[in-house]
JSON list of N, CA and C in Angstrom, two decimals:
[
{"chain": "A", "resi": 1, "resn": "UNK", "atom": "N", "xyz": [-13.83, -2.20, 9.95]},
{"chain": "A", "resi": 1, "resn": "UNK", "atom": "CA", "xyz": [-13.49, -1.18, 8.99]},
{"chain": "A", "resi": 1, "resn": "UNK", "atom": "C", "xyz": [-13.13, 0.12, 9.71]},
{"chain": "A", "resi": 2, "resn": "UNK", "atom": "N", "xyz": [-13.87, 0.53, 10.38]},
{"chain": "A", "resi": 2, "resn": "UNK", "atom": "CA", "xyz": [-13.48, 1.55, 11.42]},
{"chain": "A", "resi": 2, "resn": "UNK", "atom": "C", "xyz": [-12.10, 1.42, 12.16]},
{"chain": "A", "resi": 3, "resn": "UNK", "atom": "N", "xyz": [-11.47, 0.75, 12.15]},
{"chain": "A", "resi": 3, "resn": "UNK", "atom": "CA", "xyz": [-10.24, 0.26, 12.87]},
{"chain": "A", "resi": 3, "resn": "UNK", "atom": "C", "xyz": [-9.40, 0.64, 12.27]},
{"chain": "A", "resi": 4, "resn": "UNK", "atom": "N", "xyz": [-9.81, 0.22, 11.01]},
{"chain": "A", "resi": 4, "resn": "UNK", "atom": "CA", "xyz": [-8.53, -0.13, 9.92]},
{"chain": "A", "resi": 4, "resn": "UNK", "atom": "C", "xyz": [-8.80, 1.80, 8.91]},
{"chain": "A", "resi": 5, "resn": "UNK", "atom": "N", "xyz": [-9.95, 1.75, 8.86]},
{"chain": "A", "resi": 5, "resn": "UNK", "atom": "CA", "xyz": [-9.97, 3.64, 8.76]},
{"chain": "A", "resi": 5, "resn": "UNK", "atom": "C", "xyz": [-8.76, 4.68, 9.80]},
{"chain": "A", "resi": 6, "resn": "UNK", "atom": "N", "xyz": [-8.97, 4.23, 10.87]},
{"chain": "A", "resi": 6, "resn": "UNK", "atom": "CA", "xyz": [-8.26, 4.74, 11.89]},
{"chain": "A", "resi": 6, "resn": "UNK", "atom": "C", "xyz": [-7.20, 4.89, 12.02]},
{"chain": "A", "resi": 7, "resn": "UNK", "atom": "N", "xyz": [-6.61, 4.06, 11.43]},
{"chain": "A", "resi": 7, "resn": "UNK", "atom": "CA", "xyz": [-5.27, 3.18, 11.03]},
{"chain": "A", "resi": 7, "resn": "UNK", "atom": "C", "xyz": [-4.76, 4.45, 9.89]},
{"chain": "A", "resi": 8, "resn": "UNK", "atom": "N", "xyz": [-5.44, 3.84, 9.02]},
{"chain": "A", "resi": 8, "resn": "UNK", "atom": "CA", "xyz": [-5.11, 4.95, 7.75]},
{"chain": "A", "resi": 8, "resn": "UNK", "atom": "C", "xyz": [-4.71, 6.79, 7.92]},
{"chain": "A", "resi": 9, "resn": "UNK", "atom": "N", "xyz": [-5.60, 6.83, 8.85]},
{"chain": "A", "resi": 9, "resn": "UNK", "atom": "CA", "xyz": [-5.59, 8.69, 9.18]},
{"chain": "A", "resi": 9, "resn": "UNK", "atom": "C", "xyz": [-4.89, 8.94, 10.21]},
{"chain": "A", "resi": 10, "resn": "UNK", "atom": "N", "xyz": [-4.29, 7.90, 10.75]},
{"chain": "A", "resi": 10, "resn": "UNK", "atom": "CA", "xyz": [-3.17, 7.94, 11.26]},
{"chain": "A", "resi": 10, "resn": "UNK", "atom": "C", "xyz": [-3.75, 8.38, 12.78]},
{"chain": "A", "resi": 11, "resn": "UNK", "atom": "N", "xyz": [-4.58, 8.08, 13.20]},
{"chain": "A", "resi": 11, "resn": "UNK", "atom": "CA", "xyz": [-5.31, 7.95, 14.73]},
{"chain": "A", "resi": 11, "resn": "UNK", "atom": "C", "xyz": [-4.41, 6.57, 15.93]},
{"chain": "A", "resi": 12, "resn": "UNK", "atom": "N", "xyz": [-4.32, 5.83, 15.33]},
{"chain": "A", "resi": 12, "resn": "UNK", "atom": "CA", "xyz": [-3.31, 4.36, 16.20]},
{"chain": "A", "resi": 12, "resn": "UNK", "atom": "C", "xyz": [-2.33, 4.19, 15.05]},
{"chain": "A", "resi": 13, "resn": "UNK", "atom": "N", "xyz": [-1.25, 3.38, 15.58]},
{"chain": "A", "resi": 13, "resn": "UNK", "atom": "CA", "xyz": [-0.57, 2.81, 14.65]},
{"chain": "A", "resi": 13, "resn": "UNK", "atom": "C", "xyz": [-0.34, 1.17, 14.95]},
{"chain": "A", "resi": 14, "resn": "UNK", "atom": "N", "xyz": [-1.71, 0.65, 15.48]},
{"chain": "A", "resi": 14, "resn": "UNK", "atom": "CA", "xyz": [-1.77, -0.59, 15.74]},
{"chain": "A", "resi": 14, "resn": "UNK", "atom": "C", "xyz": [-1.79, -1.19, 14.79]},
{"chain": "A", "resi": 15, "resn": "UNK", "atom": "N", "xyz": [-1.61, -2.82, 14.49]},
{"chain": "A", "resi": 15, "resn": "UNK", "atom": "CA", "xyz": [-1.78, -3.36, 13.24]},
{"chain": "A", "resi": 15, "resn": "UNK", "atom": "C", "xyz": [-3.29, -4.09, 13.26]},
{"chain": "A", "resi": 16, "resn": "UNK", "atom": "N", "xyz": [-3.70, -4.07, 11.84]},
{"chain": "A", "resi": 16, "resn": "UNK", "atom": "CA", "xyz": [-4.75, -4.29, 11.90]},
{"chain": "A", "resi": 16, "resn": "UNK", "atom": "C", "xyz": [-5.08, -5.82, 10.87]},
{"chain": "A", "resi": 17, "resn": "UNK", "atom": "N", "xyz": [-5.46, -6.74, 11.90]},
{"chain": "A", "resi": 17, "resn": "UNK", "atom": "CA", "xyz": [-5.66, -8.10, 11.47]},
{"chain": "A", "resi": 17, "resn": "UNK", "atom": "C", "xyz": [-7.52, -8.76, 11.16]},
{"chain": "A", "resi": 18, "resn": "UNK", "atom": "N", "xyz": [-7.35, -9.02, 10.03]},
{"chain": "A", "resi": 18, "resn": "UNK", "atom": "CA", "xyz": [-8.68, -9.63, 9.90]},
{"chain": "A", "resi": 18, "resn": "UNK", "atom": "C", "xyz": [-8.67, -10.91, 9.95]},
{"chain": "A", "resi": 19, "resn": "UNK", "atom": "N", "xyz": [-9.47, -11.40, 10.90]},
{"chain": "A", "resi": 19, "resn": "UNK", "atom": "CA", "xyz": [-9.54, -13.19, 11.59]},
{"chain": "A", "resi": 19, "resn": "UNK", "atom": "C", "xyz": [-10.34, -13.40, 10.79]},
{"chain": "A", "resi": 20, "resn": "UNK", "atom": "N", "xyz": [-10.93, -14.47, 9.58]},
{"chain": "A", "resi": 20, "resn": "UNK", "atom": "CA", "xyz": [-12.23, -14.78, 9.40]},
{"chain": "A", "resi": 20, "resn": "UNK", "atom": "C", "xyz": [-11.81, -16.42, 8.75]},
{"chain": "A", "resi": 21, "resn": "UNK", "atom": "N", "xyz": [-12.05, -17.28, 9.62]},
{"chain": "A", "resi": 21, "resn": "UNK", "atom": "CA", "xyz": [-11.58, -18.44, 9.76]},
{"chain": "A", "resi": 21, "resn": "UNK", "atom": "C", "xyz": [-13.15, -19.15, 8.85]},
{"chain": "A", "resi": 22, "resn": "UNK", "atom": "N", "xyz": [-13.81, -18.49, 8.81]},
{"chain": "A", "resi": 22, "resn": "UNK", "atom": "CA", "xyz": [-15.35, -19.68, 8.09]},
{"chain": "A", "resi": 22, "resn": "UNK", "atom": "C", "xyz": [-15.69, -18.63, 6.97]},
{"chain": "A", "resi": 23, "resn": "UNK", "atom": "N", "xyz": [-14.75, -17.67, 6.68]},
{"chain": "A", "resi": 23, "resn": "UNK", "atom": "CA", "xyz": [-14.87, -17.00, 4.82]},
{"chain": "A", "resi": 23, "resn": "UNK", "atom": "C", "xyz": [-15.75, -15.66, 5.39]},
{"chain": "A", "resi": 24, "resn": "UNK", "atom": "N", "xyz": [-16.70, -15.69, 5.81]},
{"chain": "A", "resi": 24, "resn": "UNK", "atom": "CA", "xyz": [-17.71, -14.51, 6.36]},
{"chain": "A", "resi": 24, "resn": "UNK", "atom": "C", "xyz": [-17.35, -13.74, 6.01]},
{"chain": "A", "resi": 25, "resn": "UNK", "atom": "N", "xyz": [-16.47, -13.31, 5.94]},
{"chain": "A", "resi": 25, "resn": "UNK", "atom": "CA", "xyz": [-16.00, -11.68, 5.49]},
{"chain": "A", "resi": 25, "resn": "UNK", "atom": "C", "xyz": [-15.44, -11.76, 3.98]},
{"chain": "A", "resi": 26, "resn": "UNK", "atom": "N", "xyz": [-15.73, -13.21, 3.00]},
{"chain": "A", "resi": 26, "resn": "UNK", "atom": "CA", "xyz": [-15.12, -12.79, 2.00]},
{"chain": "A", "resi": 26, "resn": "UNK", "atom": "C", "xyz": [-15.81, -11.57, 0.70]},
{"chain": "A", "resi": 27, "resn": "UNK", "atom": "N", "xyz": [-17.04, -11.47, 0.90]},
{"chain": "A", "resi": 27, "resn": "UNK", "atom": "CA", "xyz": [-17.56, -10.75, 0.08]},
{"chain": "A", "resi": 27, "resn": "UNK", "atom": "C", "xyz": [-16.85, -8.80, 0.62]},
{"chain": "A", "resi": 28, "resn": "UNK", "atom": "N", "xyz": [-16.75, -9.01, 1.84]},
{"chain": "A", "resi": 28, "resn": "UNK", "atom": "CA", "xyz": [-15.99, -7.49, 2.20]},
{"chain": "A", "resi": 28, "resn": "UNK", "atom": "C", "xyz": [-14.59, -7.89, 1.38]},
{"chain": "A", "resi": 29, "resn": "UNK", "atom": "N", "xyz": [-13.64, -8.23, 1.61]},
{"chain": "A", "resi": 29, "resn": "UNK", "atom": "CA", "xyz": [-13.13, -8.33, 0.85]},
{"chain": "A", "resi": 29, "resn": "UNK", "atom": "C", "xyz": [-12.87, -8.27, -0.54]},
{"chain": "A", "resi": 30, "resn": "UNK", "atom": "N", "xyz": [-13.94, -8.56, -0.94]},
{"chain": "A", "resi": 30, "resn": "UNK", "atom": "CA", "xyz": [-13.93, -8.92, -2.57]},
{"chain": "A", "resi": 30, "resn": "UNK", "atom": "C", "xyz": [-14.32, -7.18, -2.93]},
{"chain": "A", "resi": 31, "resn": "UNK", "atom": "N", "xyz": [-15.27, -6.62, -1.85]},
{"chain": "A", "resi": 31, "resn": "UNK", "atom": "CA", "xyz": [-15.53, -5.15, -2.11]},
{"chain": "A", "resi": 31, "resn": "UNK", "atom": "C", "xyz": [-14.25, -3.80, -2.13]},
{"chain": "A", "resi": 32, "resn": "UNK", "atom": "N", "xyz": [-13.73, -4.63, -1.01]},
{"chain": "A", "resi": 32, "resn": "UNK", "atom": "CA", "xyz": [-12.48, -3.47, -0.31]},
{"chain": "A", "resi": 32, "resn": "UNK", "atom": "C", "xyz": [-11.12, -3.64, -2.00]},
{"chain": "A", "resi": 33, "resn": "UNK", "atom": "N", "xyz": [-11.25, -4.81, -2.31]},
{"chain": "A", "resi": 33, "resn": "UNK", "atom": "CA", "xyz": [-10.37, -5.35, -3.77]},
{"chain": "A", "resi": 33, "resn": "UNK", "atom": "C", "xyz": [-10.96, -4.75, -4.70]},
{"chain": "A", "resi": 34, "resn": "UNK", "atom": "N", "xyz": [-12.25, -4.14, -4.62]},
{"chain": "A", "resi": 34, "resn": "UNK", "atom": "CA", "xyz": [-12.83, -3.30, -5.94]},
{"chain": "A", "resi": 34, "resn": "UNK", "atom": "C", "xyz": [-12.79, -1.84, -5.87]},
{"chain": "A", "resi": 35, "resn": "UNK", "atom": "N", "xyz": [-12.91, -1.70, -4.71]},
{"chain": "A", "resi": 35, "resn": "UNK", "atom": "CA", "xyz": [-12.09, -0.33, -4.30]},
{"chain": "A", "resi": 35, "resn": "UNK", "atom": "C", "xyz": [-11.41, 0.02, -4.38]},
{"chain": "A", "resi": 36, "resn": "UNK", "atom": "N", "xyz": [-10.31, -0.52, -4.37]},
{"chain": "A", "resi": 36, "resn": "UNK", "atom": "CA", "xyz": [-8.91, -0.27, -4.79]},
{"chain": "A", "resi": 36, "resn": "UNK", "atom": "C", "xyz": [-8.35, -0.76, -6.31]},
{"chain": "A", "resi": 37, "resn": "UNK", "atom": "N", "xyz": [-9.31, -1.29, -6.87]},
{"chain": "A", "resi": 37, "resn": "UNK", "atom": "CA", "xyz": [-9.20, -1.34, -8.51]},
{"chain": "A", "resi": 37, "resn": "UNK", "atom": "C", "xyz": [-10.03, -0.05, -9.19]},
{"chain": "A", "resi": 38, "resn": "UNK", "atom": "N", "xyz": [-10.78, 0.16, -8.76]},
{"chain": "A", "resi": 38, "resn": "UNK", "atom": "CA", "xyz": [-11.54, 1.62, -8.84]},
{"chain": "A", "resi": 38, "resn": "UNK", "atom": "C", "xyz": [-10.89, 2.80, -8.10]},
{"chain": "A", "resi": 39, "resn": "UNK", "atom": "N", "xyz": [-10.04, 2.79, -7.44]},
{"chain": "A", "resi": 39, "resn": "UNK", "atom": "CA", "xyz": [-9.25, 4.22, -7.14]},
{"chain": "A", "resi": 39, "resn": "UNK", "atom": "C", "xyz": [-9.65, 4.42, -6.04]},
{"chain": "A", "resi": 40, "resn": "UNK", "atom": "N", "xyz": [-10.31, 4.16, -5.16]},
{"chain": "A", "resi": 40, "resn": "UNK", "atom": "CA", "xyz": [-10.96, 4.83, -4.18]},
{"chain": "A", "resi": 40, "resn": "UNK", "atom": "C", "xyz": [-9.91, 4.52, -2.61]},
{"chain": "A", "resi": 41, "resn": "UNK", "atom": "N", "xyz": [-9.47, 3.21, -2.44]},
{"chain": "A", "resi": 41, "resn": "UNK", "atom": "CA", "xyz": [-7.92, 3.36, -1.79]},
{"chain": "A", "resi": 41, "resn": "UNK", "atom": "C", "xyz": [-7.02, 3.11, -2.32]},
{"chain": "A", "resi": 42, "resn": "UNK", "atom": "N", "xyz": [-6.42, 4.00, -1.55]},
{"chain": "A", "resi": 42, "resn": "UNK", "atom": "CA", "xyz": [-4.73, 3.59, -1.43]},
{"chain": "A", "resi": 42, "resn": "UNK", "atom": "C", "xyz": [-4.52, 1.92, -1.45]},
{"chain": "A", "resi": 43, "resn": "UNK", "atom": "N", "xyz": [-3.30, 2.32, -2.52]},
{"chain": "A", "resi": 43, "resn": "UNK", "atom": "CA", "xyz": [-2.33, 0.90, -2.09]},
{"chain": "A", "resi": 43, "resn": "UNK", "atom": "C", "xyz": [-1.35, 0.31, -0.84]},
{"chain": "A", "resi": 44, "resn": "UNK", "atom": "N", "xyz": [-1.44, 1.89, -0.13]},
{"chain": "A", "resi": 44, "resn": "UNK", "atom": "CA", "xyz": [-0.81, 2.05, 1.03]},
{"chain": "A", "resi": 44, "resn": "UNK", "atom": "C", "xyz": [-2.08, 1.66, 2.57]},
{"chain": "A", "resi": 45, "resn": "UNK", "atom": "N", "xyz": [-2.94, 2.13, 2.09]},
{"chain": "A", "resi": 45, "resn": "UNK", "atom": "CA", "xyz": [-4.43, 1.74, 2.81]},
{"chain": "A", "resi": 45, "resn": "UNK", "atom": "C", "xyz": [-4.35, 0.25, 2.53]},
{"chain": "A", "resi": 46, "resn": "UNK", "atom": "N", "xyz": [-4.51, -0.43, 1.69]},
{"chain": "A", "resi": 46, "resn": "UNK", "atom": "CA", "xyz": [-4.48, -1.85, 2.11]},
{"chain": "A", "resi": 46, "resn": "UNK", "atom": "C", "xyz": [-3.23, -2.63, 2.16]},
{"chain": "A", "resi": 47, "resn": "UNK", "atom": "N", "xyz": [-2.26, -2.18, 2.54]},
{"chain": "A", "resi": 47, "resn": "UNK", "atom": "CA", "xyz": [-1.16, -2.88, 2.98]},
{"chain": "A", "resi": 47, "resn": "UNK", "atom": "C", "xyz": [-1.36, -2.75, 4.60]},
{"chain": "A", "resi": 48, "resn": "UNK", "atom": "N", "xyz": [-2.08, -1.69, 5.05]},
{"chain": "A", "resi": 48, "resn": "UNK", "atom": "CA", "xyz": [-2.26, -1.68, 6.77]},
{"chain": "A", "resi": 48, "resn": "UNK", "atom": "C", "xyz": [-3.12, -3.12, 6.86]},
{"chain": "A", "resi": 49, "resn": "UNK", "atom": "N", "xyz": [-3.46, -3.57, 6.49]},
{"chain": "A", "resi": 49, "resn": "UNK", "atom": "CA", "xyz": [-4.56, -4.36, 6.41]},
{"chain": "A", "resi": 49, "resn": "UNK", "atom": "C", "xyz": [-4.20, -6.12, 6.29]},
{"chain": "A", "resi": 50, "resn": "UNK", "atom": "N", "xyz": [-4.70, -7.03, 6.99]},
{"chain": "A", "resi": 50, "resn": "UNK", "atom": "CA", "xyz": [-4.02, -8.47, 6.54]},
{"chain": "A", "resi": 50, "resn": "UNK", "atom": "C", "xyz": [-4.93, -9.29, 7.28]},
{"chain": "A", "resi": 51, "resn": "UNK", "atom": "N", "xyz": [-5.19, -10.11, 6.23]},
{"chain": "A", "resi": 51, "resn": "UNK", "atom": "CA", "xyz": [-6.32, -11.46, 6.68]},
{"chain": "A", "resi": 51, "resn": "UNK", "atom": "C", "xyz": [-5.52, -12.58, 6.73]},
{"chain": "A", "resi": 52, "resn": "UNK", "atom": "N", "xyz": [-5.92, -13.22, 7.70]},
{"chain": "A", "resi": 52, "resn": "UNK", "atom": "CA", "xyz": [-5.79, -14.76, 7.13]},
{"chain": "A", "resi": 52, "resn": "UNK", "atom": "C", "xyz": [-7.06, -15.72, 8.61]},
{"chain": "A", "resi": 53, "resn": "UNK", "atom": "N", "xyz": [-7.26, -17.08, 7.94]},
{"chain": "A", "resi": 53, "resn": "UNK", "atom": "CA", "xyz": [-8.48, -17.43, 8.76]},
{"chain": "A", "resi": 53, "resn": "UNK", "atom": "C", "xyz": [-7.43, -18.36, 9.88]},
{"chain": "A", "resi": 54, "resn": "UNK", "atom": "N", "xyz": [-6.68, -17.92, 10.09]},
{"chain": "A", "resi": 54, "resn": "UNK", "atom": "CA", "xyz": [-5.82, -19.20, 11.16]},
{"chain": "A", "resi": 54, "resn": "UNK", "atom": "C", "xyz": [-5.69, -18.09, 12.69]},
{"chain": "A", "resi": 55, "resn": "UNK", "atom": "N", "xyz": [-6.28, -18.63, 14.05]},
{"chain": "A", "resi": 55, "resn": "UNK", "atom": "CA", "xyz": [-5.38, -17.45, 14.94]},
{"chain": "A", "resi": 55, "resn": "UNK", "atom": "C", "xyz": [-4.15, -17.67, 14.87]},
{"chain": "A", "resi": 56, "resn": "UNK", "atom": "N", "xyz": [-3.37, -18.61, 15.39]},
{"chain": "A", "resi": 56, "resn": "UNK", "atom": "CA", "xyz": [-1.83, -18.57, 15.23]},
{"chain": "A", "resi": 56, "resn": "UNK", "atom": "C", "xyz": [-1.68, -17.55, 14.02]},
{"chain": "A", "resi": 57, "resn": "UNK", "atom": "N", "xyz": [-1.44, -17.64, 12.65]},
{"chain": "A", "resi": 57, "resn": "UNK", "atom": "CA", "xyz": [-0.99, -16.65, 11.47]},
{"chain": "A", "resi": 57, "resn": "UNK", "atom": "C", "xyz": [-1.85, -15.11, 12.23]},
{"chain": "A", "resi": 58, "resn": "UNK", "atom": "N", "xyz": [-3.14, -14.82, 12.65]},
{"chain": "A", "resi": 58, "resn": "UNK", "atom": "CA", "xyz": [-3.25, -13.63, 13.42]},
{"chain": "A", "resi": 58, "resn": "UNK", "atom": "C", "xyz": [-2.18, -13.18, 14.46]},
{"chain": "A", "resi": 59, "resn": "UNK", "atom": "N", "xyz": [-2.31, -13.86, 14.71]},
{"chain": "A", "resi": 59, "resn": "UNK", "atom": "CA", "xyz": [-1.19, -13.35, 16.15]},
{"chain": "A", "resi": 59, "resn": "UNK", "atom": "C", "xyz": [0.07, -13.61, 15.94]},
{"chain": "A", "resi": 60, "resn": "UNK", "atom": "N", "xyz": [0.63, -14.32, 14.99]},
{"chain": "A", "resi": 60, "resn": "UNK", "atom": "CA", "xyz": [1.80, -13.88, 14.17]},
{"chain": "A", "resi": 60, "resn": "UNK", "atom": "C", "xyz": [2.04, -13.00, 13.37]},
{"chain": "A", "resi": 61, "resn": "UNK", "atom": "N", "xyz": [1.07, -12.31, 12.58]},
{"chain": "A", "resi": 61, "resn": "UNK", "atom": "CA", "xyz": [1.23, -11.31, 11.84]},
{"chain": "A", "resi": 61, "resn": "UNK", "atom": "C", "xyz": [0.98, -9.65, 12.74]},
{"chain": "A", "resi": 62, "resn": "UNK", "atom": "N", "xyz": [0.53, -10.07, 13.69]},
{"chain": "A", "resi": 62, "resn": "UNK", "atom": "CA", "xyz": [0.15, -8.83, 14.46]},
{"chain": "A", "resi": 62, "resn": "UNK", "atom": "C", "xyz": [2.02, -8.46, 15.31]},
{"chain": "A", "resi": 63, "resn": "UNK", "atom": "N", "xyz": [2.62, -10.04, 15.92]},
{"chain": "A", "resi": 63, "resn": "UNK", "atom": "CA", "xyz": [3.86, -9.77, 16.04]},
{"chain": "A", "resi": 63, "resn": "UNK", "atom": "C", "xyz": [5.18, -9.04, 15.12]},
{"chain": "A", "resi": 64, "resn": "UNK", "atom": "N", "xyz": [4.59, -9.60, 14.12]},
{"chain": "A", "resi": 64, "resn": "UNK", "atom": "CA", "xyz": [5.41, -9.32, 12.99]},
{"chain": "A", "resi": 64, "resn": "UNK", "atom": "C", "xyz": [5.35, -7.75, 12.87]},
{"chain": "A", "resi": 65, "resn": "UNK", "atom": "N", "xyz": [4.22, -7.32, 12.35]},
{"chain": "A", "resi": 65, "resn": "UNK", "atom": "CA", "xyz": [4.06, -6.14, 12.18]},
{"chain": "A", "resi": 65, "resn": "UNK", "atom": "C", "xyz": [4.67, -5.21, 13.21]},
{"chain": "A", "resi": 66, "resn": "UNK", "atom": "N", "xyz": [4.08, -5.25, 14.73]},
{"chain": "A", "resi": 66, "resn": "UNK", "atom": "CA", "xyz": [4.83, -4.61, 15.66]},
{"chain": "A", "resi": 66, "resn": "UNK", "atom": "C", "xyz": [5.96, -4.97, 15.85]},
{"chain": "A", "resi": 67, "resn": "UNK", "atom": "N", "xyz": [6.78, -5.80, 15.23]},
{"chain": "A", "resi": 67, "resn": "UNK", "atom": "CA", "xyz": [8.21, -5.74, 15.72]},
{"chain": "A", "resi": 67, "resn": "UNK", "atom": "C", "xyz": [9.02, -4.91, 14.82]},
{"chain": "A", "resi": 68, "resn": "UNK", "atom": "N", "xyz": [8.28, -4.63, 13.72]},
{"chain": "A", "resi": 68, "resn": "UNK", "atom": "CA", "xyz": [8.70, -4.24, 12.35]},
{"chain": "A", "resi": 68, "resn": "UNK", "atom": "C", "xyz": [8.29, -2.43, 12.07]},
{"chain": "A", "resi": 69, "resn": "UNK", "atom": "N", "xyz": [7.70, -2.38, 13.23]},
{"chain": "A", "resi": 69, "resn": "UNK", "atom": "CA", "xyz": [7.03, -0.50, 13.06]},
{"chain": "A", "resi": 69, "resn": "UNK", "atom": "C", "xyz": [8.04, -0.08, 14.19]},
{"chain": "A", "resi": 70, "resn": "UNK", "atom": "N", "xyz": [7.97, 1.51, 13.15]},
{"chain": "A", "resi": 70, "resn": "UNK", "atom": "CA", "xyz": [8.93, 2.31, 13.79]},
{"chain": "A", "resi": 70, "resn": "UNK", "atom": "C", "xyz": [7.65, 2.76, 15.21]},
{"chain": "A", "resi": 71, "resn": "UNK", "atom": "N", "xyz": [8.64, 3.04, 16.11]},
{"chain": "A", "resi": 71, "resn": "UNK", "atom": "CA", "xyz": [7.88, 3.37, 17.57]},
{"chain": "A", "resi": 71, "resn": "UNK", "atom": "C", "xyz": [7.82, 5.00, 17.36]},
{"chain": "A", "resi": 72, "resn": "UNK", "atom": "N", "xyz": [6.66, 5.27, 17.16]},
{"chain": "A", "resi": 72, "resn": "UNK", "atom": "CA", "xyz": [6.32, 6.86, 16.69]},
{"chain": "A", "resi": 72, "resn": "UNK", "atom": "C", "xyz": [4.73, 7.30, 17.11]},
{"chain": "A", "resi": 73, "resn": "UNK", "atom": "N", "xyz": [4.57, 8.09, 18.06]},
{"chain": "A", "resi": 73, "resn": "UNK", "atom": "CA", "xyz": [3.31, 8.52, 18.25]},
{"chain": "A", "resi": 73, "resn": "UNK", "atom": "C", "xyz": [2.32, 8.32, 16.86]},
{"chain": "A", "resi": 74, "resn": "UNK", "atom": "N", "xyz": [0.67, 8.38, 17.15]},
{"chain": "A", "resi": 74, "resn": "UNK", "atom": "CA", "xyz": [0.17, 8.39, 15.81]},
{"chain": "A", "resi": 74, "resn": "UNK", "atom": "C", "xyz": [-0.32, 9.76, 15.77]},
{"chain": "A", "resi": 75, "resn": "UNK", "atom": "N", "xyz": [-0.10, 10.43, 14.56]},
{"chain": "A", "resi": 75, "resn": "UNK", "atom": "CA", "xyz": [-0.10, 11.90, 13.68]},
{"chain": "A", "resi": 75, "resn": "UNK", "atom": "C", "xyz": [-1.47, 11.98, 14.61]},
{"chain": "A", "resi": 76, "resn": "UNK", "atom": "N", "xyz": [-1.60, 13.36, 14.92]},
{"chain": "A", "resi": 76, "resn": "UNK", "atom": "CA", "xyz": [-2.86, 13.94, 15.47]},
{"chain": "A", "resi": 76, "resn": "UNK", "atom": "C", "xyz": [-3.49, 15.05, 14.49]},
{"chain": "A", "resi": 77, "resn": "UNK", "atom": "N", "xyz": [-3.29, 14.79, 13.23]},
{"chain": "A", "resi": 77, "resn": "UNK", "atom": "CA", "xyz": [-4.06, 15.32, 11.96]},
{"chain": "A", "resi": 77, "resn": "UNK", "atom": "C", "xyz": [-3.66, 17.04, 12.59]},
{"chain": "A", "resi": 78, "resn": "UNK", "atom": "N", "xyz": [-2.54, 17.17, 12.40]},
{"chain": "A", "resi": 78, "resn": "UNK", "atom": "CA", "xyz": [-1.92, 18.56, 12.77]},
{"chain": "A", "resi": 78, "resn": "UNK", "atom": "C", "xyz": [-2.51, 19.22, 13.91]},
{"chain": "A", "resi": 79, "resn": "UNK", "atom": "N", "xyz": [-3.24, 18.58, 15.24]},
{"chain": "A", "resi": 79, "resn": "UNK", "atom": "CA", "xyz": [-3.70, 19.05, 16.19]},
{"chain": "A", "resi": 79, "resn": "UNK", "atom": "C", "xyz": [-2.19, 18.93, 17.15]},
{"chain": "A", "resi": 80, "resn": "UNK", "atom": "N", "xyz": [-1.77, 20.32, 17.79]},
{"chain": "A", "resi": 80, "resn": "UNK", "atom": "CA", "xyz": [-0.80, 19.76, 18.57]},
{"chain": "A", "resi": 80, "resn": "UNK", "atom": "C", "xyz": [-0.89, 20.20, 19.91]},
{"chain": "A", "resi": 81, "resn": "UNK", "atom": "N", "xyz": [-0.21, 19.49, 20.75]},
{"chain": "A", "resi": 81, "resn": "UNK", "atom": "CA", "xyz": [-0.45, 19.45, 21.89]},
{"chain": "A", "resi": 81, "resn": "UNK", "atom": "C", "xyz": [-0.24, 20.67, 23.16]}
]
């Protein structure tokens, strides 16, 4: 979660993949989906975001994503250099 927070505030602009191949993480899930039916994220916050329990589909979607992002420093929350 911290990753994918990070993500959001614009700290990395890595993509952020959730592996959970034996379900373990489905109840986070089912929370992070009530969160965002309750307002509390963005619809843009969980589009950074992508599960699936296969590595191949991980490490395809992590390709995907980086081939697909613009190459842009990540925002330093108006701190500048």
């Amino acid at each position: 979660m911290e990753v994918w927070t990070a993500r959001c505030l614009g700290m990395h602009d890595k993509p952020v993949v959730g592996l959970d191949p034996w379900g373990d993480f489905g109840l986070l899930r089912q929370q992070v989906d009530h969160w965002q039916q309750q307002g509390f994220v963005r619809d843009e916050a969980i589009a950074e975001l992508a599960w699936t329990t296969e590595v191949a589909q991980a490490l395809d979607l992590i390709a995907d994503k980086l081939a697909a992002a613009v190459r842009q420093p990540p925002s330093r929350g108006g701190i500048e250099a």
